[in-house]
mmCIF file with all atom_site columns, C-alpha atoms in Angstrom:
data_model
loop_
_atom_site.group_PDB
_atom_site.id
_atom_site.type_symbol
_atom_site.label_atom_id
_atom_site.label_alt_id
_atom_site.label_comp_id
_atom_site.label_asym_id
_atom_site.label_entity_id
_atom_site.label_seq_id
_atom_site.pdbx_PDB_ins_code
_atom_site.Cartn_x
_atom_site.Cartn_y
_atom_site.Cartn_z
_atom_site.occupancy
_atom_site.B_iso_or_equiv
_atom_site.pdbx_formal_charge
_atom_site.auth_seq_id
_atom_site.auth_comp_id
_atom_site.auth_asym_id
_atom_site.auth_atom_id
_atom_site.pdbx_PDB_model_num
ATOM 1   C CA . UNK A 1 1   ? -30.179 -12.526 9.354   1.00 48.00 ? 13  UNK A CA 1
ATOM 2   C CA . UNK A 1 2   ? -30.543 -14.893 12.301  1.00 59.00 ? 14  UNK A CA 1
ATOM 3   C CA . UNK A 1 3   ? -31.123 -18.598 11.815  1.00 92.00 ? 15  UNK A CA 1
ATOM 4   C CA . UNK A 1 4   ? -33.189 -21.250 13.458  1.00 96.00 ? 16  UNK A CA 1
ATOM 5   C CA . UNK A 1 5   ? -31.626 -24.602 14.082  1.00 97.00 ? 17  UNK A CA 1
ATOM 6   C CA . UNK A 1 6   ? -33.534 -27.841 14.139  1.00 98.00 ? 18  UNK A CA 1
ATOM 7   C CA . UNK A 1 7   ? -32.442 -31.528 14.418  1.00 97.00 ? 19  UNK A CA 1
ATOM 8   C CA . UNK A 1 8   ? -32.758 -32.976 10.916  1.00 96.00 ? 20  UNK A CA 1
ATOM 9   C CA . UNK A 1 9   ? -34.359 -36.131 12.088  1.00 98.00 ? 21  UNK A CA 1
ATOM 10  C CA . UNK A 1 10  ? -36.159 -37.549 15.223  1.00 98.00 ? 22  UNK A CA 1
ATOM 11  C CA . UNK A 1 11  ? -37.871 -40.781 15.818  1.00 98.00 ? 23  UNK A CA 1
ATOM 12  C CA . UNK A 1 12  ? -40.485 -41.878 18.433  1.00 97.00 ? 24  UNK A CA 1
ATOM 13  C CA . UNK A 1 13  ? -42.130 -45.190 19.277  1.00 98.00 ? 25  UNK A CA 1
ATOM 14  C CA . UNK A 1 14  ? -45.962 -45.213 18.701  1.00 97.00 ? 26  UNK A CA 1
ATOM 15  C CA . UNK A 1 15  ? -47.718 -43.791 21.711  1.00 97.00 ? 27  UNK A CA 1
ATOM 16  C CA . UNK A 1 16  ? -44.599 -42.275 23.304  1.00 98.00 ? 28  UNK A CA 1
ATOM 17  C CA . UNK A 1 17  ? -43.713 -38.587 23.778  1.00 98.00 ? 29  UNK A CA 1
ATOM 18  C CA . UNK A 1 18  ? -41.324 -36.740 21.549  1.00 98.00 ? 30  UNK A CA 1
ATOM 19  C CA . UNK A 1 19  ? -39.943 -33.222 21.649  1.00 98.00 ? 31  UNK A CA 1
ATOM 20  C CA . UNK A 1 20  ? -38.755 -31.388 18.605  1.00 98.00 ? 32  UNK A CA 1
ATOM 21  C CA . UNK A 1 21  ? -36.598 -28.320 19.344  1.00 98.00 ? 33  UNK A CA 1
ATOM 22  C CA . UNK A 1 22  ? -35.735 -25.097 17.552  1.00 98.00 ? 34  UNK A CA 1
ATOM 23  C CA . UNK A 1 23  ? -32.936 -22.797 18.508  1.00 98.00 ? 35  UNK A CA 1
ATOM 24  C CA . UNK A 1 24  ? -32.178 -19.252 17.569  1.00 96.00 ? 36  UNK A CA 1
ATOM 25  C CA . UNK A 1 25  ? -31.547 -15.821 19.007  1.00 95.00 ? 37  UNK A CA 1
ATOM 26  C CA . UNK A 1 26  ? -34.829 -14.458 17.672  1.00 94.00 ? 38  UNK A CA 1
ATOM 27  C CA . UNK A 1 27  ? -36.702 -16.868 19.951  1.00 95.00 ? 39  UNK A CA 1
ATOM 28  C CA . UNK A 1 28  ? -35.702 -14.779 22.933  1.00 94.00 ? 40  UNK A CA 1
ATOM 29  C CA . UNK A 1 29  ? -38.180 -12.105 21.986  1.00 92.00 ? 41  UNK A CA 1
ATOM 30  C CA . UNK A 1 30  ? -40.663 -13.783 19.566  1.00 94.00 ? 42  UNK A CA 1
ATOM 31  C CA . UNK A 1 31  ? -42.561 -17.017 20.124  1.00 96.00 ? 43  UNK A CA 1
ATOM 32  C CA . UNK A 1 32  ? -42.113 -19.606 17.465  1.00 97.00 ? 44  UNK A CA 1
ATOM 33  C CA . UNK A 1 33  ? -44.927 -21.099 15.272  1.00 98.00 ? 45  UNK A CA 1
ATOM 34  C CA . UNK A 1 34  ? -44.806 -24.710 14.221  1.00 98.00 ? 46  UNK A CA 1
ATOM 35  C CA . UNK A 1 35  ? -45.929 -26.276 10.973  1.00 98.00 ? 47  UNK A CA 1
ATOM 36  C CA . UNK A 1 36  ? -46.458 -29.836 10.123  1.00 98.00 ? 48  UNK A CA 1
ATOM 37  C CA . UNK A 1 37  ? -45.941 -30.891 6.497   1.00 98.00 ? 49  UNK A CA 1
ATOM 38  C CA . UNK A 1 38  ? -46.797 -34.295 4.942   1.00 97.00 ? 50  UNK A CA 1
ATOM 39  C CA . UNK A 1 39  ? -45.504 -35.316 1.537   1.00 95.00 ? 51  UNK A CA 1
ATOM 40  C CA . UNK A 1 40  ? -47.109 -33.498 -1.308  1.00 94.00 ? 52  UNK A CA 1
ATOM 41  C CA . UNK A 1 41  ? -49.177 -31.200 0.950   1.00 95.00 ? 53  UNK A CA 1
ATOM 42  C CA . UNK A 1 42  ? -48.863 -27.611 2.026   1.00 95.00 ? 54  UNK A CA 1
ATOM 43  C CA . UNK A 1 43  ? -47.761 -26.930 5.568   1.00 97.00 ? 55  UNK A CA 1
ATOM 44  C CA . UNK A 1 44  ? -50.301 -26.849 8.313   1.00 97.00 ? 56  UNK A CA 1
ATOM 45  C CA . UNK A 1 45  ? -50.029 -24.713 11.417  1.00 97.00 ? 57  UNK A CA 1
ATOM 46  C CA . UNK A 1 46  ? -50.010 -26.787 14.604  1.00 98.00 ? 58  UNK A CA 1
ATOM 47  C CA . UNK A 1 47  ? -48.818 -24.491 17.367  1.00 98.00 ? 59  UNK A CA 1
ATOM 48  C CA . UNK A 1 48  ? -48.406 -20.664 17.708  1.00 97.00 ? 60  UNK A CA 1
ATOM 49  C CA . UNK A 1 49  ? -47.724 -18.176 20.471  1.00 94.00 ? 61  UNK A CA 1
ATOM 50  C CA . UNK A 1 50  ? -46.981 -19.325 23.963  1.00 92.00 ? 62  UNK A CA 1
ATOM 51  C CA . UNK A 1 51  ? -48.899 -22.583 23.451  1.00 96.00 ? 63  UNK A CA 1
ATOM 52  C CA . UNK A 1 52  ? -51.884 -22.099 21.178  1.00 96.00 ? 64  UNK A CA 1
ATOM 53  C CA . UNK A 1 53  ? -53.408 -24.829 18.943  1.00 97.00 ? 65  UNK A CA 1
ATOM 54  C CA . UNK A 1 54  ? -55.581 -23.911 15.947  1.00 96.00 ? 66  UNK A CA 1
ATOM 55  C CA . UNK A 1 55  ? -59.013 -25.549 15.728  1.00 95.00 ? 67  UNK A CA 1
ATOM 56  C CA . UNK A 1 56  ? -58.735 -29.112 14.725  1.00 96.00 ? 68  UNK A CA 1
ATOM 57  C CA . UNK A 1 57  ? -55.192 -29.703 15.969  1.00 97.00 ? 69  UNK A CA 1
ATOM 58  C CA . UNK A 1 58  ? -55.221 -32.572 18.564  1.00 97.00 ? 70  UNK A CA 1
ATOM 59  C CA . UNK A 1 59  ? -54.331 -31.646 22.078  1.00 96.00 ? 71  UNK A CA 1
ATOM 60  C CA . UNK A 1 60  ? -51.360 -34.077 22.038  1.00 98.00 ? 72  UNK A CA 1
ATOM 61  C CA . UNK A 1 61  ? -49.582 -31.252 20.296  1.00 98.00 ? 73  UNK A CA 1
ATOM 62  C CA . UNK A 1 62  ? -48.133 -28.527 22.743  1.00 98.00 ? 74  UNK A CA 1
ATOM 63  C CA . UNK A 1 63  ? -45.483 -25.877 22.643  1.00 97.00 ? 75  UNK A CA 1
ATOM 64  C CA . UNK A 1 64  ? -43.136 -24.373 25.069  1.00 97.00 ? 76  UNK A CA 1
ATOM 65  C CA . UNK A 1 65  ? -40.266 -21.833 25.085  1.00 96.00 ? 77  UNK A CA 1
ATOM 66  C CA . UNK A 1 66  ? -37.211 -21.178 27.185  1.00 95.00 ? 78  UNK A CA 1
ATOM 67  C CA . UNK A 1 67  ? -34.465 -18.627 26.410  1.00 95.00 ? 79  UNK A CA 1
ATOM 68  C CA . UNK A 1 68  ? -33.432 -19.107 22.779  1.00 95.00 ? 80  UNK A CA 1
ATOM 69  C CA . UNK A 1 69  ? -35.111 -22.556 22.353  1.00 98.00 ? 81  UNK A CA 1
ATOM 70  C CA . UNK A 1 70  ? -38.627 -23.387 21.385  1.00 98.00 ? 82  UNK A CA 1
ATOM 71  C CA . UNK A 1 71  ? -40.055 -26.893 21.622  1.00 98.00 ? 83  UNK A CA 1
ATOM 72  C CA . UNK A 1 72  ? -42.908 -28.696 20.045  1.00 98.00 ? 84  UNK A CA 1
ATOM 73  C CA . UNK A 1 73  ? -43.985 -31.760 22.085  1.00 98.00 ? 85  UNK A CA 1
ATOM 74  C CA . UNK A 1 74  ? -46.258 -34.549 20.894  1.00 98.00 ? 86  UNK A CA 1
ATOM 75  C CA . UNK A 1 75  ? -47.611 -36.585 23.788  1.00 98.00 ? 87  UNK A CA 1
ATOM 76  C CA . UNK A 1 76  ? -48.613 -40.006 22.649  1.00 97.00 ? 88  UNK A CA 1
ATOM 77  C CA . UNK A 1 77  ? -47.403 -39.923 19.079  1.00 97.00 ? 89  UNK A CA 1
ATOM 78  C CA . UNK A 1 78  ? -49.671 -41.353 16.450  1.00 98.00 ? 90  UNK A CA 1
ATOM 79  C CA . UNK A 1 79  ? -48.751 -42.912 13.132  1.00 98.00 ? 91  UNK A CA 1
ATOM 80  C CA . UNK A 1 80  ? -50.373 -39.894 11.409  1.00 97.00 ? 92  UNK A CA 1
ATOM 81  C CA . UNK A 1 81  ? -47.975 -37.515 13.079  1.00 98.00 ? 93  UNK A CA 1
ATOM 82  C CA . UNK A 1 82  ? -45.118 -38.846 10.950  1.00 98.00 ? 94  UNK A CA 1
ATOM 83  C CA . UNK A 1 83  ? -44.246 -35.752 8.903   1.00 98.00 ? 95  UNK A CA 1
ATOM 84  C CA . UNK A 1 84  ? -41.784 -32.885 8.589   1.00 98.00 ? 96  UNK A CA 1
ATOM 85  C CA . UNK A 1 85  ? -42.002 -30.128 11.207  1.00 98.00 ? 97  UNK A CA 1
ATOM 86  C CA . UNK A 1 86  ? -40.807 -26.602 10.708  1.00 98.00 ? 98  UNK A CA 1
ATOM 87  C CA . UNK A 1 87  ? -40.413 -23.755 13.216  1.00 98.00 ? 99  UNK A CA 1
ATOM 88  C CA . UNK A 1 88  ? -40.653 -20.144 12.299  1.00 97.00 ? 100 UNK A CA 1
ATOM 89  C CA . UNK A 1 89  ? -39.907 -16.840 13.910  1.00 96.00 ? 101 UNK A CA 1
ATOM 90  C CA . UNK A 1 90  ? -39.273 -13.223 13.080  1.00 94.00 ? 102 UNK A CA 1
ATOM 91  C CA . UNK A 1 91  ? -36.020 -11.277 13.268  1.00 90.00 ? 103 UNK A CA 1
ATOM 92  C CA . UNK A 1 92  ? -34.949 -7.852  12.163  1.00 89.00 ? 104 UNK A CA 1
ATOM 93  C CA . UNK A 1 93  ? -35.034 -8.788  8.515   1.00 88.00 ? 105 UNK A CA 1
ATOM 94  C CA . UNK A 1 94  ? -38.348 -10.511 8.477   1.00 93.00 ? 106 UNK A CA 1
ATOM 95  C CA . UNK A 1 95  ? -39.536 -14.058 8.910   1.00 95.00 ? 107 UNK A CA 1
ATOM 96  C CA . UNK A 1 96  ? -37.187 -17.115 9.163   1.00 96.00 ? 108 UNK A CA 1
ATOM 97  C CA . UNK A 1 97  ? -37.777 -20.858 9.125   1.00 97.00 ? 109 UNK A CA 1
ATOM 98  C CA . UNK A 1 98  ? -35.870 -23.652 10.652  1.00 97.00 ? 110 UNK A CA 1
ATOM 99  C CA . UNK A 1 99  ? -34.390 -26.266 8.456   1.00 97.00 ? 111 UNK A CA 1
ATOM 100 C CA . UNK A 1 100 ? -37.068 -28.787 9.485   1.00 98.00 ? 112 UNK A CA 1
ATOM 101 C CA . UNK A 1 101 ? -37.268 -32.017 11.469  1.00 98.00 ? 113 UNK A CA 1
ATOM 102 C CA . UNK A 1 102 ? -38.361 -35.300 9.876   1.00 98.00 ? 114 UNK A CA 1
ATOM 103 C CA . UNK A 1 103 ? -40.366 -37.137 12.511  1.00 98.00 ? 115 UNK A CA 1
ATOM 104 C CA . UNK A 1 104 ? -40.571 -40.968 12.148  1.00 98.00 ? 116 UNK A CA 1
ATOM 105 C CA . UNK A 1 105 ? -43.090 -42.880 14.252  1.00 97.00 ? 117 UNK A CA 1
ATOM 106 C CA . UNK A 1 106 ? -41.827 -46.423 14.777  1.00 95.00 ? 118 UNK A CA 1
ATOM 107 C CA . UNK B 2 1   ? -63.235 -18.560 6.511   1.00 89.00 ? 18  UNK B CA 1
ATOM 108 C CA . UNK B 2 2   ? -60.314 -16.994 4.730   1.00 94.00 ? 19  UNK B CA 1
ATOM 109 C CA . UNK B 2 3   ? -59.072 -18.863 1.700   1.00 96.00 ? 20  UNK B CA 1
ATOM 110 C CA . UNK B 2 4   ? -56.073 -18.128 -0.513  1.00 97.00 ? 21  UNK B CA 1
ATOM 111 C CA . UNK B 2 5   ? -55.971 -18.971 -4.125  1.00 97.00 ? 22  UNK B CA 1
ATOM 112 C CA . UNK B 2 6   ? -52.753 -18.582 -6.138  1.00 98.00 ? 23  UNK B CA 1
ATOM 113 C CA . UNK B 2 7   ? -51.787 -18.789 -9.780  1.00 98.00 ? 24  UNK B CA 1
ATOM 114 C CA . UNK B 2 8   ? -49.030 -18.106 -12.225 1.00 97.00 ? 25  UNK B CA 1
ATOM 115 C CA . UNK B 2 9   ? -46.791 -19.609 -14.820 1.00 93.00 ? 26  UNK B CA 1
ATOM 116 C CA . UNK B 2 10  ? -45.381 -23.010 -13.925 1.00 91.00 ? 27  UNK B CA 1
ATOM 117 C CA . UNK B 2 11  ? -42.484 -23.337 -16.435 1.00 97.00 ? 28  UNK B CA 1
ATOM 118 C CA . UNK B 2 12  ? -39.831 -20.625 -16.972 1.00 97.00 ? 29  UNK B CA 1
ATOM 119 C CA . UNK B 2 13  ? -36.501 -20.414 -18.871 1.00 97.00 ? 30  UNK B CA 1
ATOM 120 C CA . UNK B 2 14  ? -33.394 -19.139 -17.107 1.00 97.00 ? 31  UNK B CA 1
ATOM 121 C CA . UNK B 2 15  ? -33.243 -15.415 -16.893 1.00 97.00 ? 32  UNK B CA 1
ATOM 122 C CA . UNK B 2 16  ? -37.007 -14.964 -17.202 1.00 98.00 ? 33  UNK B CA 1
ATOM 123 C CA . UNK B 2 17  ? -39.176 -13.378 -14.524 1.00 98.00 ? 34  UNK B CA 1
ATOM 124 C CA . UNK B 2 18  ? -41.357 -15.466 -12.224 1.00 98.00 ? 35  UNK B CA 1
ATOM 125 C CA . UNK B 2 19  ? -44.764 -13.997 -11.647 1.00 98.00 ? 36  UNK B CA 1
ATOM 126 C CA . UNK B 2 20  ? -47.389 -15.229 -9.197  1.00 98.00 ? 37  UNK B CA 1
ATOM 127 C CA . UNK B 2 21  ? -50.592 -13.772 -7.770  1.00 98.00 ? 38  UNK B CA 1
ATOM 128 C CA . UNK B 2 22  ? -52.506 -14.740 -4.687  1.00 98.00 ? 39  UNK B CA 1
ATOM 129 C CA . UNK B 2 23  ? -56.142 -13.796 -4.071  1.00 97.00 ? 40  UNK B CA 1
ATOM 130 C CA . UNK B 2 24  ? -57.678 -13.488 -0.615  1.00 96.00 ? 41  UNK B CA 1
ATOM 131 C CA . UNK B 2 25  ? -61.312 -14.653 -0.233  1.00 96.00 ? 42  UNK B CA 1
ATOM 132 C CA . UNK B 2 26  ? -63.632 -14.598 2.660   1.00 93.00 ? 43  UNK B CA 1
ATOM 133 C CA . UNK B 2 27  ? -61.874 -12.166 5.112   1.00 86.00 ? 44  UNK B CA 1
ATOM 134 C CA . UNK B 2 28  ? -60.351 -8.872  5.695   1.00 88.00 ? 45  UNK B CA 1
ATOM 135 C CA . UNK B 2 29  ? -57.304 -7.891  3.657   1.00 89.00 ? 46  UNK B CA 1
ATOM 136 C CA . UNK B 2 30  ? -56.070 -5.052  5.897   1.00 90.00 ? 47  UNK B CA 1
ATOM 137 C CA . UNK B 2 31  ? -54.484 -5.551  9.292   1.00 88.00 ? 48  UNK B CA 1
ATOM 138 C CA . UNK B 2 32  ? -52.267 -8.434  8.204   1.00 94.00 ? 49  UNK B CA 1
ATOM 139 C CA . UNK B 2 33  ? -48.993 -9.098  6.418   1.00 95.00 ? 50  UNK B CA 1
ATOM 140 C CA . UNK B 2 34  ? -49.173 -11.319 3.308   1.00 97.00 ? 51  UNK B CA 1
ATOM 141 C CA . UNK B 2 35  ? -46.184 -13.574 2.612   1.00 98.00 ? 52  UNK B CA 1
ATOM 142 C CA . UNK B 2 36  ? -44.633 -15.643 -0.084  1.00 98.00 ? 53  UNK B CA 1
ATOM 143 C CA . UNK B 2 37  ? -42.769 -18.820 0.851   1.00 98.00 ? 54  UNK B CA 1
ATOM 144 C CA . UNK B 2 38  ? -41.020 -21.417 -1.250  1.00 98.00 ? 55  UNK B CA 1
ATOM 145 C CA . UNK B 2 39  ? -39.838 -24.883 -0.951  1.00 98.00 ? 56  UNK B CA 1
ATOM 146 C CA . UNK B 2 40  ? -37.359 -26.461 -3.483  1.00 98.00 ? 57  UNK B CA 1
ATOM 147 C CA . UNK B 2 41  ? -37.877 -30.166 -4.188  1.00 97.00 ? 58  UNK B CA 1
ATOM 148 C CA . UNK B 2 42  ? -36.823 -32.243 -1.223  1.00 96.00 ? 59  UNK B CA 1
ATOM 149 C CA . UNK B 2 43  ? -35.687 -29.176 0.775   1.00 97.00 ? 60  UNK B CA 1
ATOM 150 C CA . UNK B 2 44  ? -37.137 -26.987 3.548   1.00 97.00 ? 61  UNK B CA 1
ATOM 151 C CA . UNK B 2 45  ? -39.276 -23.890 3.619   1.00 98.00 ? 62  UNK B CA 1
ATOM 152 C CA . UNK B 2 46  ? -37.836 -20.537 2.677   1.00 97.00 ? 63  UNK B CA 1
ATOM 153 C CA . UNK B 2 47  ? -39.549 -17.216 3.346   1.00 98.00 ? 64  UNK B CA 1
ATOM 154 C CA . UNK B 2 48  ? -39.334 -14.851 0.437   1.00 98.00 ? 65  UNK B CA 1
ATOM 155 C CA . UNK B 2 49  ? -40.980 -11.727 1.648   1.00 97.00 ? 66  UNK B CA 1
ATOM 156 C CA . UNK B 2 50  ? -44.139 -9.970  2.798   1.00 97.00 ? 67  UNK B CA 1
ATOM 157 C CA . UNK B 2 51  ? -46.466 -6.994  2.200   1.00 96.00 ? 68  UNK B CA 1
ATOM 158 C CA . UNK B 2 52  ? -49.209 -5.309  4.088   1.00 94.00 ? 69  UNK B CA 1
ATOM 159 C CA . UNK B 2 53  ? -52.272 -3.693  2.619   1.00 90.00 ? 70  UNK B CA 1
ATOM 160 C CA . UNK B 2 54  ? -50.666 -0.330  2.487   1.00 92.00 ? 71  UNK B CA 1
ATOM 161 C CA . UNK B 2 55  ? -47.754 -1.644  0.515   1.00 93.00 ? 72  UNK B CA 1
ATOM 162 C CA . UNK B 2 56  ? -45.013 -1.805  3.135   1.00 94.00 ? 73  UNK B CA 1
ATOM 163 C CA . UNK B 2 57  ? -42.664 -4.692  2.313   1.00 96.00 ? 74  UNK B CA 1
ATOM 164 C CA . UNK B 2 58  ? -39.925 -6.763  3.918   1.00 95.00 ? 75  UNK B CA 1
ATOM 165 C CA . UNK B 2 59  ? -37.749 -9.187  1.910   1.00 97.00 ? 76  UNK B CA 1
ATOM 166 C CA . UNK B 2 60  ? -35.392 -12.010 2.638   1.00 96.00 ? 77  UNK B CA 1
ATOM 167 C CA . UNK B 2 61  ? -31.951 -10.510 2.392   1.00 95.00 ? 78  UNK B CA 1
ATOM 168 C CA . UNK B 2 62  ? -30.767 -13.386 0.213   1.00 95.00 ? 79  UNK B CA 1
ATOM 169 C CA . UNK B 2 63  ? -33.339 -12.595 -2.429  1.00 97.00 ? 80  UNK B CA 1
ATOM 170 C CA . UNK B 2 64  ? -33.974 -8.948  -2.036  1.00 96.00 ? 81  UNK B CA 1
ATOM 171 C CA . UNK B 2 65  ? -32.183 -7.828  -5.112  1.00 97.00 ? 82  UNK B CA 1
ATOM 172 C CA . UNK B 2 66  ? -34.515 -9.961  -7.318  1.00 98.00 ? 83  UNK B CA 1
ATOM 173 C CA . UNK B 2 67  ? -37.850 -9.774  -5.496  1.00 98.00 ? 84  UNK B CA 1
ATOM 174 C CA . UNK B 2 68  ? -40.804 -7.434  -5.748  1.00 98.00 ? 85  UNK B CA 1
ATOM 175 C CA . UNK B 2 69  ? -44.038 -7.981  -3.908  1.00 98.00 ? 86  UNK B CA 1
ATOM 176 C CA . UNK B 2 70  ? -46.990 -5.803  -4.753  1.00 97.00 ? 87  UNK B CA 1
ATOM 177 C CA . UNK B 2 71  ? -50.516 -5.479  -3.556  1.00 96.00 ? 88  UNK B CA 1
ATOM 178 C CA . UNK B 2 72  ? -53.802 -4.625  -5.220  1.00 94.00 ? 89  UNK B CA 1
ATOM 179 C CA . UNK B 2 73  ? -56.295 -3.845  -2.428  1.00 92.00 ? 90  UNK B CA 1
ATOM 180 C CA . UNK B 2 74  ? -59.100 -3.226  -4.791  1.00 92.00 ? 91  UNK B CA 1
ATOM 181 C CA . UNK B 2 75  ? -58.945 -6.972  -5.720  1.00 93.00 ? 92  UNK B CA 1
ATOM 182 C CA . UNK B 2 76  ? -57.706 -8.322  -2.374  1.00 94.00 ? 93  UNK B CA 1
ATOM 183 C CA . UNK B 2 77  ? -54.648 -9.678  -4.243  1.00 96.00 ? 94  UNK B CA 1
ATOM 184 C CA . UNK B 2 78  ? -50.898 -9.622  -3.769  1.00 97.00 ? 95  UNK B CA 1
ATOM 185 C CA . UNK B 2 79  ? -48.247 -10.608 -6.227  1.00 98.00 ? 96  UNK B CA 1
ATOM 186 C CA . UNK B 2 80  ? -44.672 -11.960 -6.443  1.00 98.00 ? 97  UNK B CA 1
ATOM 187 C CA . UNK B 2 81  ? -42.159 -11.135 -9.105  1.00 98.00 ? 98  UNK B CA 1
ATOM 188 C CA . UNK B 2 82  ? -38.709 -12.789 -8.977  1.00 98.00 ? 99  UNK B CA 1
ATOM 189 C CA . UNK B 2 83  ? -36.410 -11.719 -11.762 1.00 97.00 ? 100 UNK B CA 1
ATOM 190 C CA . UNK B 2 84  ? -33.503 -13.462 -13.451 1.00 97.00 ? 101 UNK B CA 1
ATOM 191 C CA . UNK B 2 85  ? -34.551 -16.932 -12.325 1.00 98.00 ? 102 UNK B CA 1
ATOM 192 C CA . UNK B 2 86  ? -32.197 -19.966 -12.522 1.00 98.00 ? 103 UNK B CA 1
ATOM 193 C CA . UNK B 2 87  ? -32.661 -23.577 -11.837 1.00 97.00 ? 104 UNK B CA 1
ATOM 194 C CA . UNK B 2 88  ? -32.055 -22.886 -8.217  1.00 98.00 ? 105 UNK B CA 1
ATOM 195 C CA . UNK B 2 89  ? -35.404 -21.040 -8.150  1.00 98.00 ? 106 UNK B CA 1
ATOM 196 C CA . UNK B 2 90  ? -37.342 -24.217 -8.961  1.00 98.00 ? 107 UNK B CA 1
ATOM 197 C CA . UNK B 2 91  ? -39.656 -24.824 -6.095  1.00 98.00 ? 108 UNK B CA 1
ATOM 198 C CA . UNK B 2 92  ? -43.193 -24.957 -4.868  1.00 98.00 ? 109 UNK B CA 1
ATOM 199 C CA . UNK B 2 93  ? -44.233 -21.430 -4.183  1.00 98.00 ? 110 UNK B CA 1
ATOM 200 C CA . UNK B 2 94  ? -46.824 -20.733 -1.447  1.00 98.00 ? 111 UNK B CA 1
ATOM 201 C CA . UNK B 2 95  ? -48.732 -17.638 -0.385  1.00 98.00 ? 112 UNK B CA 1
ATOM 202 C CA . UNK B 2 96  ? -49.890 -17.223 3.145   1.00 98.00 ? 113 UNK B CA 1
ATOM 203 C CA . UNK B 2 97  ? -51.425 -14.781 5.594   1.00 97.00 ? 114 UNK B CA 1
ATOM 204 C CA . UNK B 2 98  ? -49.262 -13.689 8.473   1.00 95.00 ? 115 UNK B CA 1
ATOM 205 C CA . UNK B 2 99  ? -51.107 -12.960 11.675  1.00 93.00 ? 116 UNK B CA 1
ATOM 206 C CA . UNK B 2 100 ? -49.033 -10.939 13.972  1.00 91.00 ? 117 UNK B CA 1
ATOM 207 C CA . UNK B 2 101 ? -49.816 -10.408 17.644  1.00 90.00 ? 118 UNK B CA 1
ATOM 208 C CA . UNK B 2 102 ? -48.009 -8.453  20.424  1.00 89.00 ? 119 UNK B CA 1
ATOM 209 C CA . UNK B 2 103 ? -48.433 -7.727  24.044  1.00 88.00 ? 120 UNK B CA 1
ATOM 210 C CA . UNK B 2 104 ? -46.262 -5.711  26.361  1.00 87.00 ? 121 UNK B CA 1
ATOM 211 C CA . UNK B 2 105 ? -44.210 -8.744  27.128  1.00 85.00 ? 122 UNK B CA 1
ATOM 212 C CA . UNK B 2 106 ? -44.420 -10.968 24.038  1.00 87.00 ? 123 UNK B CA 1
ATOM 213 C CA . UNK B 2 107 ? -44.639 -11.073 20.290  1.00 91.00 ? 124 UNK B CA 1
ATOM 214 C CA . UNK B 2 108 ? -45.742 -13.846 17.987  1.00 92.00 ? 125 UNK B CA 1
ATOM 215 C CA . UNK B 2 109 ? -47.193 -14.676 14.672  1.00 94.00 ? 126 UNK B CA 1
ATOM 216 C CA . UNK B 2 110 ? -48.518 -17.449 12.507  1.00 96.00 ? 127 UNK B CA 1
ATOM 217 C CA . UNK B 2 111 ? -48.882 -18.322 8.771   1.00 97.00 ? 128 UNK B CA 1
ATOM 218 C CA . UNK B 2 112 ? -52.504 -19.287 8.386   1.00 94.00 ? 129 UNK B CA 1
ATOM 219 C CA . UNK B 2 113 ? -53.959 -19.963 6.046   1.00 95.00 ? 130 UNK B CA 1
ATOM 220 C CA . UNK B 2 114 ? -51.740 -20.984 3.185   1.00 97.00 ? 131 UNK B CA 1
ATOM 221 C CA . UNK B 2 115 ? -52.426 -21.138 -0.537  1.00 96.00 ? 132 UNK B CA 1
ATOM 222 C CA . UNK B 2 116 ? -52.429 -24.397 -2.361  1.00 96.00 ? 133 UNK B CA 1
ATOM 223 C CA . UNK B 2 117 ? -48.970 -23.952 -3.768  1.00 97.00 ? 134 UNK B CA 1
ATOM 224 C CA . UNK B 2 118 ? -47.658 -23.545 -7.256  1.00 98.00 ? 135 UNK B CA 1
ATOM 225 C CA . UNK B 2 119 ? -44.748 -25.596 -8.678  1.00 98.00 ? 136 UNK B CA 1
ATOM 226 C CA . UNK B 2 120 ? -42.470 -23.407 -10.623 1.00 98.00 ? 137 UNK B CA 1
ATOM 227 C CA . UNK B 2 121 ? -39.870 -25.149 -12.774 1.00 98.00 ? 138 UNK B CA 1
ATOM 228 C CA . UNK B 2 122 ? -36.899 -23.279 -14.294 1.00 98.00 ? 139 UNK B CA 1
ATOM 229 C CA . UNK B 2 123 ? -35.502 -25.197 -17.297 1.00 97.00 ? 140 UNK B CA 1
ATOM 230 C CA . UNK B 2 124 ? -33.970 -24.437 -20.623 1.00 94.00 ? 141 UNK B CA 1
#
């Protein structure tokens, strides 16, 4: 099955903008969804489709896609955004997750 | 609002079969895929497999030989069985609804909502 590749760790200064990327062949034909996970909690959907946010997700979270790369952008990162972020897509076998990116807000 | 509640045995011995069930409350059961996802301690998320209301399944190729996902539409429940477990199967297991969408030019989906998670430990 295809894979999704994420950088293991990314850091951002408080209030600055950070982009978390996800690469994989399946992303050429399927928009990624993005999940935020804080320690000891279940993942929470933050972005899906072309650039859709579920109710309750701040508008500083946005998504984009180009070719085989999907991106999650946090504009004006807050301390509470420190978490693990996972992308997900679908390939011929089913669903697939990226390895996750640990975001540190400095 | 749809809610998922899951349950099952939390402690297993090697070679036993893991069994979890997820109940769907407050929404339609048909028209969606229903997935199982797991997360070993300190590691990332792994999709296990999915089923729809008519029983059509897809499994992660790496687990396919040991996984069975079934559905009980009369109870709005779906279940996971994973046979011949080892310590490597120790993880938090989640159930989730998969909402799939498609247009002429694009496809996308999302896992929403999720169950609360069940820690399954495999130890002798």
